[in-house]
Coordinates of C-alpha atoms in Angstrom, one line a residue:
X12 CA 128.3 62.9 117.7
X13 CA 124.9 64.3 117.5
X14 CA 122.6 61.8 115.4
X15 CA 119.2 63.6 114.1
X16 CA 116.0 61.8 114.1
X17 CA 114.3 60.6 111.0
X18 CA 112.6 64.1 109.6
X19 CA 108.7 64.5 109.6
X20 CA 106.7 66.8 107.7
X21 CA 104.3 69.4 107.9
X22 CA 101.6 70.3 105.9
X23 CA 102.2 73.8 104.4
X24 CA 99.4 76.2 103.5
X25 CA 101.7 78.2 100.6
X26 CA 103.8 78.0 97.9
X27 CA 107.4 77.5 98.7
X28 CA 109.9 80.3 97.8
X29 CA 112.6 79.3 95.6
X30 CA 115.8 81.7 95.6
X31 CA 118.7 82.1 93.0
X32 CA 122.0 81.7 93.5
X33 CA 124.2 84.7 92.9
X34 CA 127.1 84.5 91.2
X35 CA 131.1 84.7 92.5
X36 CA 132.8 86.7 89.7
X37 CA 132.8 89.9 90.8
X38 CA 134.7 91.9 93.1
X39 CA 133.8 92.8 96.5
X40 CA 131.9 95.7 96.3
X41 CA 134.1 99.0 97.3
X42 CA 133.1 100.9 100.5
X43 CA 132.1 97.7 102.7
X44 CA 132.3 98.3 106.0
X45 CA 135.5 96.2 107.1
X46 CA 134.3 95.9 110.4
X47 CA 130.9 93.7 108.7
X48 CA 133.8 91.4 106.5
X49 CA 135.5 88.8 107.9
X50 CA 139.3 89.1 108.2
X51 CA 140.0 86.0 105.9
X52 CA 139.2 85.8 102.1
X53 CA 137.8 81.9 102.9
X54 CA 134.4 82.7 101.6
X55 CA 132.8 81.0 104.7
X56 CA 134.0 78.0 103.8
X57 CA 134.9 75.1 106.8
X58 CA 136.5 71.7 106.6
X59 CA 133.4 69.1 106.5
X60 CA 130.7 71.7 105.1
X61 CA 129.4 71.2 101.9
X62 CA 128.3 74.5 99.8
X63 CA 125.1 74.8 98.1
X64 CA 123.3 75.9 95.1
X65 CA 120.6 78.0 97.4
X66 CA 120.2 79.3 101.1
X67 CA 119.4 75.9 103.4
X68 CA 116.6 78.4 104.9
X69 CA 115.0 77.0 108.4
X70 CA 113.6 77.9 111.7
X71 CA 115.4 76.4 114.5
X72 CA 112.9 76.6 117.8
X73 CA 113.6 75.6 121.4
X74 CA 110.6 74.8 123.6
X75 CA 110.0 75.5 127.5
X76 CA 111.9 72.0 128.2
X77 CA 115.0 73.2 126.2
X78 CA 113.9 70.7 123.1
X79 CA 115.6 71.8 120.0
X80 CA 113.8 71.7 116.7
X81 CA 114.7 72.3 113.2
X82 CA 112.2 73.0 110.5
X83 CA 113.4 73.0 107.0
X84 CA 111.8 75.6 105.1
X85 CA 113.1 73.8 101.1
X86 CA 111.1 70.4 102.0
X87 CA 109.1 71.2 104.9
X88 CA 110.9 68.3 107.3
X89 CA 111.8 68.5 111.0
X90 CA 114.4 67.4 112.4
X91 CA 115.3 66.9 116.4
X92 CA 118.8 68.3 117.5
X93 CA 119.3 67.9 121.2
X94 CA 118.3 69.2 124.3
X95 CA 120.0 72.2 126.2
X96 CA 118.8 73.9 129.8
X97 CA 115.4 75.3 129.7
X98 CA 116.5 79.1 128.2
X99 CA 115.3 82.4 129.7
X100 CA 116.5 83.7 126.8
X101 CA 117.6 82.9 123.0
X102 CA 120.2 85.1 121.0
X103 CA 121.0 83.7 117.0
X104 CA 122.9 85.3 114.5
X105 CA 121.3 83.1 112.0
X106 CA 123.5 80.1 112.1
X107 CA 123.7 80.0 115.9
X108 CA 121.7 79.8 118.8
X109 CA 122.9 80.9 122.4
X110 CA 120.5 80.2 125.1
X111 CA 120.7 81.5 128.2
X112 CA 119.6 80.8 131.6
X113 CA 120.9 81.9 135.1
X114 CA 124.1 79.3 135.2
X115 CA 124.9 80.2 131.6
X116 CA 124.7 79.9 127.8
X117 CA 124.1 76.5 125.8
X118 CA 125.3 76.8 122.3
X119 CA 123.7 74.8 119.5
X120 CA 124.5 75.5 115.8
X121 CA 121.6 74.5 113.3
X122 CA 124.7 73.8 110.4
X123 CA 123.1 76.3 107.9
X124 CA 124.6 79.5 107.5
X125 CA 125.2 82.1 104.8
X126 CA 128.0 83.9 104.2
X127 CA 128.1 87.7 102.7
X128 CA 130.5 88.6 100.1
X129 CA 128.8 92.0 100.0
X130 CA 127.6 91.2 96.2
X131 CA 126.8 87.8 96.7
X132 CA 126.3 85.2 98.8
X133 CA 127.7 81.7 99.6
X134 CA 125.3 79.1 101.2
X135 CA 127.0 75.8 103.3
X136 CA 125.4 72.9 105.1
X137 CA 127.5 71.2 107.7
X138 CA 126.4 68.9 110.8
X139 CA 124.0 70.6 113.6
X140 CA 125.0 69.6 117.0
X141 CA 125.0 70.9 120.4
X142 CA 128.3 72.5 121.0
X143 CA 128.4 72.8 124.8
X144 CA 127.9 75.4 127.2
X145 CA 129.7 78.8 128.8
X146 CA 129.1 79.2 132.3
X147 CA 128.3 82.5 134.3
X148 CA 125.9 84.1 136.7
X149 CA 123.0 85.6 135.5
X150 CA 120.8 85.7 132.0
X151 CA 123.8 86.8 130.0
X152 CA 123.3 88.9 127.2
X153 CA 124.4 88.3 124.2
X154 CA 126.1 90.1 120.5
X155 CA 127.1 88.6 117.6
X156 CA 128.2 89.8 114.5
X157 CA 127.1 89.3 110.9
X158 CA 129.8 86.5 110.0
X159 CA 129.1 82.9 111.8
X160 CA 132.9 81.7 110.8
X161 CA 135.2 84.7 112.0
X162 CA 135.3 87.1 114.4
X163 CA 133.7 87.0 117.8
X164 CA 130.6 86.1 119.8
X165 CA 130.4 88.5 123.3
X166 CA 128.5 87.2 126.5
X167 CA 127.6 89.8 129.3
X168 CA 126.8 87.8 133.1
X169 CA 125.1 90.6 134.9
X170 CA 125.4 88.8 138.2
X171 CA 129.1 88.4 138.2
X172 CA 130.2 91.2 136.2
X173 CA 131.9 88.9 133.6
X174 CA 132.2 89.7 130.1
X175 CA 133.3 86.9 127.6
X176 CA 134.4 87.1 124.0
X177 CA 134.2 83.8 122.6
X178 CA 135.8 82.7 119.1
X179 CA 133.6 82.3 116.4
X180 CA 135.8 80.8 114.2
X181 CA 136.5 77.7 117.0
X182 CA 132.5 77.7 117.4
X183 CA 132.1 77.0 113.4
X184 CA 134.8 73.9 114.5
X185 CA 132.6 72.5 116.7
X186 CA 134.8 74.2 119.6
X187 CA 133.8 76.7 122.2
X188 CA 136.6 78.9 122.8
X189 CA 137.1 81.9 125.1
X190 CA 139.6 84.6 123.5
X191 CA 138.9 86.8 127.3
X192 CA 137.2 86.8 130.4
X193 CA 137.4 90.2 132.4
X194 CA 135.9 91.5 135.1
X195 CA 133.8 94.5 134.9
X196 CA 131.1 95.7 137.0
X197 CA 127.9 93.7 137.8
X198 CA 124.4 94.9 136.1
X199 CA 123.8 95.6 132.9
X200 CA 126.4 95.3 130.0
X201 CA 127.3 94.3 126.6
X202 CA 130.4 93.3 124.9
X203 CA 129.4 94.0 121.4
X204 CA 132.1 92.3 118.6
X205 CA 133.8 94.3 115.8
X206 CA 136.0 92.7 113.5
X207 CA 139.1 91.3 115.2
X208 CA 138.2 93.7 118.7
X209 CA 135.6 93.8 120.9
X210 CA 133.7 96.7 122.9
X211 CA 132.7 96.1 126.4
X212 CA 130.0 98.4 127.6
X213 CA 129.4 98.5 130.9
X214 CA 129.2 100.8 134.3
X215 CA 128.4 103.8 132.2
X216 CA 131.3 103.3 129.6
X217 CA 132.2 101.6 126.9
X218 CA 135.8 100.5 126.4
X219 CA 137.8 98.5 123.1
X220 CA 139.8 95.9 123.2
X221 CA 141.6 93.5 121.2
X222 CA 141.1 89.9 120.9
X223 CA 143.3 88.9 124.0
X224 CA 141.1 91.3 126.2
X225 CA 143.6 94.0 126.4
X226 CA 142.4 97.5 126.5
X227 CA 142.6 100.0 123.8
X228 CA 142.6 103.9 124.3
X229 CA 140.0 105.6 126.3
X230 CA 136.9 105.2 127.3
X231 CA 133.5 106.7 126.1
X232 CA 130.6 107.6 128.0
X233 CA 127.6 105.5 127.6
X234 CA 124.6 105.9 130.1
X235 CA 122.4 102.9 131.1
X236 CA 123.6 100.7 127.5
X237 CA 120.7 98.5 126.3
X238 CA 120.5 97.1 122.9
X239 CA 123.3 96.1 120.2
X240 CA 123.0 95.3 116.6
X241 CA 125.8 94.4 114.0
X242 CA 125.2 96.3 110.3
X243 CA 127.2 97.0 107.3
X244 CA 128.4 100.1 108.5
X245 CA 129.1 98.6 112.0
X246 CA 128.2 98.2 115.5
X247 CA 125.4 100.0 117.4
X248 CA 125.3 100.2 121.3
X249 CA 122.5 101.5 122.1
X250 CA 122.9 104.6 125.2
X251 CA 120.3 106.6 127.3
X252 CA 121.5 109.9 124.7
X253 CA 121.6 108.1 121.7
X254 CA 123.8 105.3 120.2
X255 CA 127.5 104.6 119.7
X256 CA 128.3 103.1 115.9
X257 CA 131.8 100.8 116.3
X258 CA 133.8 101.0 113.1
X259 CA 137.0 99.0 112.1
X260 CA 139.1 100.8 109.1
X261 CA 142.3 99.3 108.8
X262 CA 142.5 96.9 111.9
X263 CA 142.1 100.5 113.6
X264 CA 138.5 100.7 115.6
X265 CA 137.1 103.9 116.7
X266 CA 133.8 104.9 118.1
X267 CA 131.4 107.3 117.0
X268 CA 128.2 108.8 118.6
X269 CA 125.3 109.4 117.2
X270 CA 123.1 111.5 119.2
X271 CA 119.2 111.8 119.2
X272 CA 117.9 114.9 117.5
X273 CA 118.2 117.9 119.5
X274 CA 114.8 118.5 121.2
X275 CA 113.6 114.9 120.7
X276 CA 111.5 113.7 123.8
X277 CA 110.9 110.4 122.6
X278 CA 111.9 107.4 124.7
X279 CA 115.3 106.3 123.8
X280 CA 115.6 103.0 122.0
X281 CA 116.4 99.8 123.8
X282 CA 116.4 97.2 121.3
X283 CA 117.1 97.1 117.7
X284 CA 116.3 94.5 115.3
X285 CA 116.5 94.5 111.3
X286 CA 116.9 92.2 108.2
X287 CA 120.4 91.0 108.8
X288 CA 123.2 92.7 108.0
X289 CA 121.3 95.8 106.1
X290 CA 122.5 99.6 107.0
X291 CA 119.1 101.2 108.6
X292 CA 117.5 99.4 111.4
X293 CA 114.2 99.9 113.9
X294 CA 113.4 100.0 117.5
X295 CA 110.5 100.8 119.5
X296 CA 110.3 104.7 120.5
X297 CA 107.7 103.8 123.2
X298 CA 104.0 105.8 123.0
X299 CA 105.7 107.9 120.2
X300 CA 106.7 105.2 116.9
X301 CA 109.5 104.1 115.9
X302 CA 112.8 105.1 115.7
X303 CA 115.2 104.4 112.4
X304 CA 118.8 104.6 112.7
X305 CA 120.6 104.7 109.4
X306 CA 123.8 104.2 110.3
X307 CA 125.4 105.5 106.8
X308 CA 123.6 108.8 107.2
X309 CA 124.7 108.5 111.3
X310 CA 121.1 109.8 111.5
X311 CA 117.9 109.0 113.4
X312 CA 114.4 109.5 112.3
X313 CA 111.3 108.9 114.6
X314 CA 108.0 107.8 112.3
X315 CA 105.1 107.9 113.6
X316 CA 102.7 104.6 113.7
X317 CA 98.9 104.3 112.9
X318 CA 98.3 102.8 116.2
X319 CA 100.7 101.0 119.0
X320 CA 103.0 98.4 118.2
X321 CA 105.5 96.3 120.4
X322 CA 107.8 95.3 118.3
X323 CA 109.2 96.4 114.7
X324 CA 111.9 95.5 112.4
X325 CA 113.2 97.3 109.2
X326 CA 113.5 95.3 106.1
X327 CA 115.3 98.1 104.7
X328 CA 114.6 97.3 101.1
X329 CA 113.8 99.3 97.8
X330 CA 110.6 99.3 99.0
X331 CA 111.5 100.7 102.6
X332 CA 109.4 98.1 104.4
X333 CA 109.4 98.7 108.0
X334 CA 107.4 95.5 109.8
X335 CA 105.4 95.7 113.2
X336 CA 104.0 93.5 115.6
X337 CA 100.5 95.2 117.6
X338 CA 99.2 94.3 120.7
X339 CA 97.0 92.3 119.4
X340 CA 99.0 90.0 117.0
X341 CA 98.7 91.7 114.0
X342 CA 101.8 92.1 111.6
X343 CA 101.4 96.0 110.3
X344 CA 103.1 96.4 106.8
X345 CA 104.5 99.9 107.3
X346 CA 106.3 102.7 105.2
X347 CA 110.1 103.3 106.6
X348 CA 110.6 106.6 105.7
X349 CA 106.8 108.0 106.2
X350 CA 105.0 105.1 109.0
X351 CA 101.8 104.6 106.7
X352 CA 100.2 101.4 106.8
X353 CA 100.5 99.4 103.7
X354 CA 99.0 96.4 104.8
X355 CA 97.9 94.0 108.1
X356 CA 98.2 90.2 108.6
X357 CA 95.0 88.7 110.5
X358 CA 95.5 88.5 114.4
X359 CA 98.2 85.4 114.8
X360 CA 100.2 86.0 117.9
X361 CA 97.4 87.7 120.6
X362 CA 97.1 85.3 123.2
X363 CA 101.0 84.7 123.1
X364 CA 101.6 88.7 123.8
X365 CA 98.8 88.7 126.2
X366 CA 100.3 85.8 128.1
X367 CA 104.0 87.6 127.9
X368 CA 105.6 84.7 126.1
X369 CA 108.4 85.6 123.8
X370 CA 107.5 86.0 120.5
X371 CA 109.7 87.0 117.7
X372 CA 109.1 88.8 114.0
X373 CA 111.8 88.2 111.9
X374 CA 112.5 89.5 108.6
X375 CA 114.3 88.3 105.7
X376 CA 114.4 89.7 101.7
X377 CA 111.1 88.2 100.9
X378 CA 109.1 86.8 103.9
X379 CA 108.5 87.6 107.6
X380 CA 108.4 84.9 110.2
X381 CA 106.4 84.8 113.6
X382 CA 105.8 82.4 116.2
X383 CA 103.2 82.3 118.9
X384 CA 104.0 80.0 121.4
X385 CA 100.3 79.8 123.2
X386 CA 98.9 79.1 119.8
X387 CA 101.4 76.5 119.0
X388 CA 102.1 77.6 115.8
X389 CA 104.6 79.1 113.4
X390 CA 103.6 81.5 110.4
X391 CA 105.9 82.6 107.1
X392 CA 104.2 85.9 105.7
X393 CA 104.7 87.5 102.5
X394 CA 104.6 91.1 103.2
X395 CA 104.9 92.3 99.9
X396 CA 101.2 90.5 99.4
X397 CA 99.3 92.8 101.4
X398 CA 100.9 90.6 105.0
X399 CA 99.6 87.7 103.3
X400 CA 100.1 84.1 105.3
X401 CA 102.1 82.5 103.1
X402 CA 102.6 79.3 105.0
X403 CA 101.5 78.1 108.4
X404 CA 103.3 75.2 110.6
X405 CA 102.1 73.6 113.6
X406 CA 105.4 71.8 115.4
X407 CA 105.1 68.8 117.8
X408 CA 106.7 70.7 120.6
X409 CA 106.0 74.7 121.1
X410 CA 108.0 77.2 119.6
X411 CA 108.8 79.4 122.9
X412 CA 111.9 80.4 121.1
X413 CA 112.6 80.7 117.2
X414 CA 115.2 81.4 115.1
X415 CA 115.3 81.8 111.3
X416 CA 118.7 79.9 110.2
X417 CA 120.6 79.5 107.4
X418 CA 119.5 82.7 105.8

């Protein structure tokens, strides 16, 4: 058993955001995705967790050493979870953190996790430990989907070809589970969860296939894949043409594309990142803006930006808050459907892009968080407040990697 030190406490700069609990009387809403839903009615609920009146909201870091951190965003303590490999890369799905390195991927779960009832919300606490690790060759990437107790976790090793669906529901256990290993061809590749199946993309195709790894219908075409995220609506792989959305209706998966506009010479879009779980999300169309992929409206969009950016997610609220990160470590407050500025945080993050070091925006309903790892600090932003720092944290150990948890 993993014991956590005492906690310690940082000195905040903001007022903290209290949220509401939403109630559990009503329905789930009609035309949810079922793909998005897990497959049992348990409400996220496992043996040993305890539920909660409001989201147990925290960033989980992991420094160059492969420290583990967890800072508690309701009472501002930290807490020390364990130690993994040093990561090349980190992957969460908000409850989870899967970091890789060249021999594998080392699992840690922060024990905060939400669960979505489409029209509410459930919030549980249970132990955060180290789970183990899942060996392969190569920095694998990694897709999750937006339910941390059901479904599937996929890992792509690009050295060895192997793709990996693990069980999520043995990982909220404590257990790391493989449902299938197959062989597919080394490079590049995803295997990208939906519901109860799984796609693998890889060698210029993307092929379904049920839980046990067995192979369903034909494949489709999918140039150079780069880029997966999991929405309401379903599961985006990104392709060099355009995307392919992953649906489940039924228990019956099918795959649609979505192509690019005709006539659009904008560079396709690699990497896609929005508040969790919402319908529309962003990626970088490089030198030309941003692209938006609604994926109700199976429709892209490319905004224009006031100047360059690197990075961008879509909050994807009534207020169609788009967020971007510029070279220089400003957060740019933009409009989603027109790419106007509405506001700019001060320069936060600057030497951490000019160094390369791995900084992520993250967005949630009311706040956006950033780390900068050469500035050793950690920043909450209310973005709604003209990008105003909200709160600013300076961790014992340097956040290379974050995580926003329990959200």
């Amino acid at each position: 058993m993993l014991h956590l030190a005492s906690p310690r406490r940082l000195a905040p700069l903001g007022a903290l955001l209290l949220f509401a609990l939403a109630g559990c009387a009503a329905p789930v809403a009609t035309g949810a995705d079922p793909s998005a839903q897990p497959t049992a009615d348990t409400h996220g609920e496992i043996a040993g967790a305890t539920e909660l009146a409001e989201p147990a909201v925290g960033l989980t870091s992991i420094d160059g050493a492969g420290h583990v951190t967890h800072l508690d965003l309701l009472d501002e303590t930290t807490a020390d979870l364990g130690t993994v490999r040093a990561p090349v890369s980190v992957h969460s799905d908000g409850r989870y953190l899967f970091a890789s390195d060249e021999t594998g991927v080392s699992i840690v779960d922060s024990g905060v996790w939400t669960w979505d009832h489409v029209d509410h919300f459930h919030y549980y606490r249970a132990e955060a430990k180290v789970l183990g690790d899942v060996r392969g060759s190569g920095v694998a990437t990694v897709s999750t989907s937006n339910s941390s107790t059901t479904g599937g976790t996929g890992l792509f090793f690009p050295d060895s070809g192997e793709a990996v669906l693990l069980d999520t529901e043995a990982l909220s256990k404590g257990e790391i589970v493989e449902d299938f290993r197959i062989s597919a061809t080394p490079g590049d590749g995803l295997v990208v969860p939906a519901g109860s199946f799984a796609a693998v993309a890889a060698a210029g195709q993307v092929t379904l296939h049920t839980a046990d790894g067995t192979p369903l219908g034909e494949p489709t075409p999918c140039v150079e894949p780069s880029g997966t995220i999991t929405t309401r609506v379903g599961a985006v792989i990104g392709c060099q043409d355009g995307a392919l959305l992953v649906t489940v209706e039924e228990e019956t998966p099918a795959v649609e594309r979505i192509p690019y506009p005709a006539g659009a010479t904008a560079s396709r879009a690699t990497a896609f990142a929005n508040r969790e779980g919402r319908p529309t999300v962003a990626a970088i169309a490089d030198g030309a803006g941003v692209w938006m992929l609604d994926t109700r409206e199976r429709a892209w969009t490319l905004l224009p930006t006031p100047e360059p950016v690197v990075q961008v997610t879509a909050v994807d609220d009534k207020d169609a808050n788009l967020l971007a990160l510029t070279p220089d470590g400003r957060v740019l407050v933009l409009d989603g459907e027109t790419g106007a500025q509405r506001a700019a945080s001060p320069a936060l993050v600057g030497a951490s892009l000019a160094a390369g070091q791995p900084v992520s925006l993250i967005a949630d309903q009311q706040r956006a968080y950033l780390n900068g790892p050469s500035e050793g600090r950690m920043w909450e932003i209310d973005f709604a407040d003209d990008a105003r720092v909200a709160r600013e944290f300076t961790p014992e150990r340097t956040p290379l990697f974050v995580a926003e948890t329990g959200r």
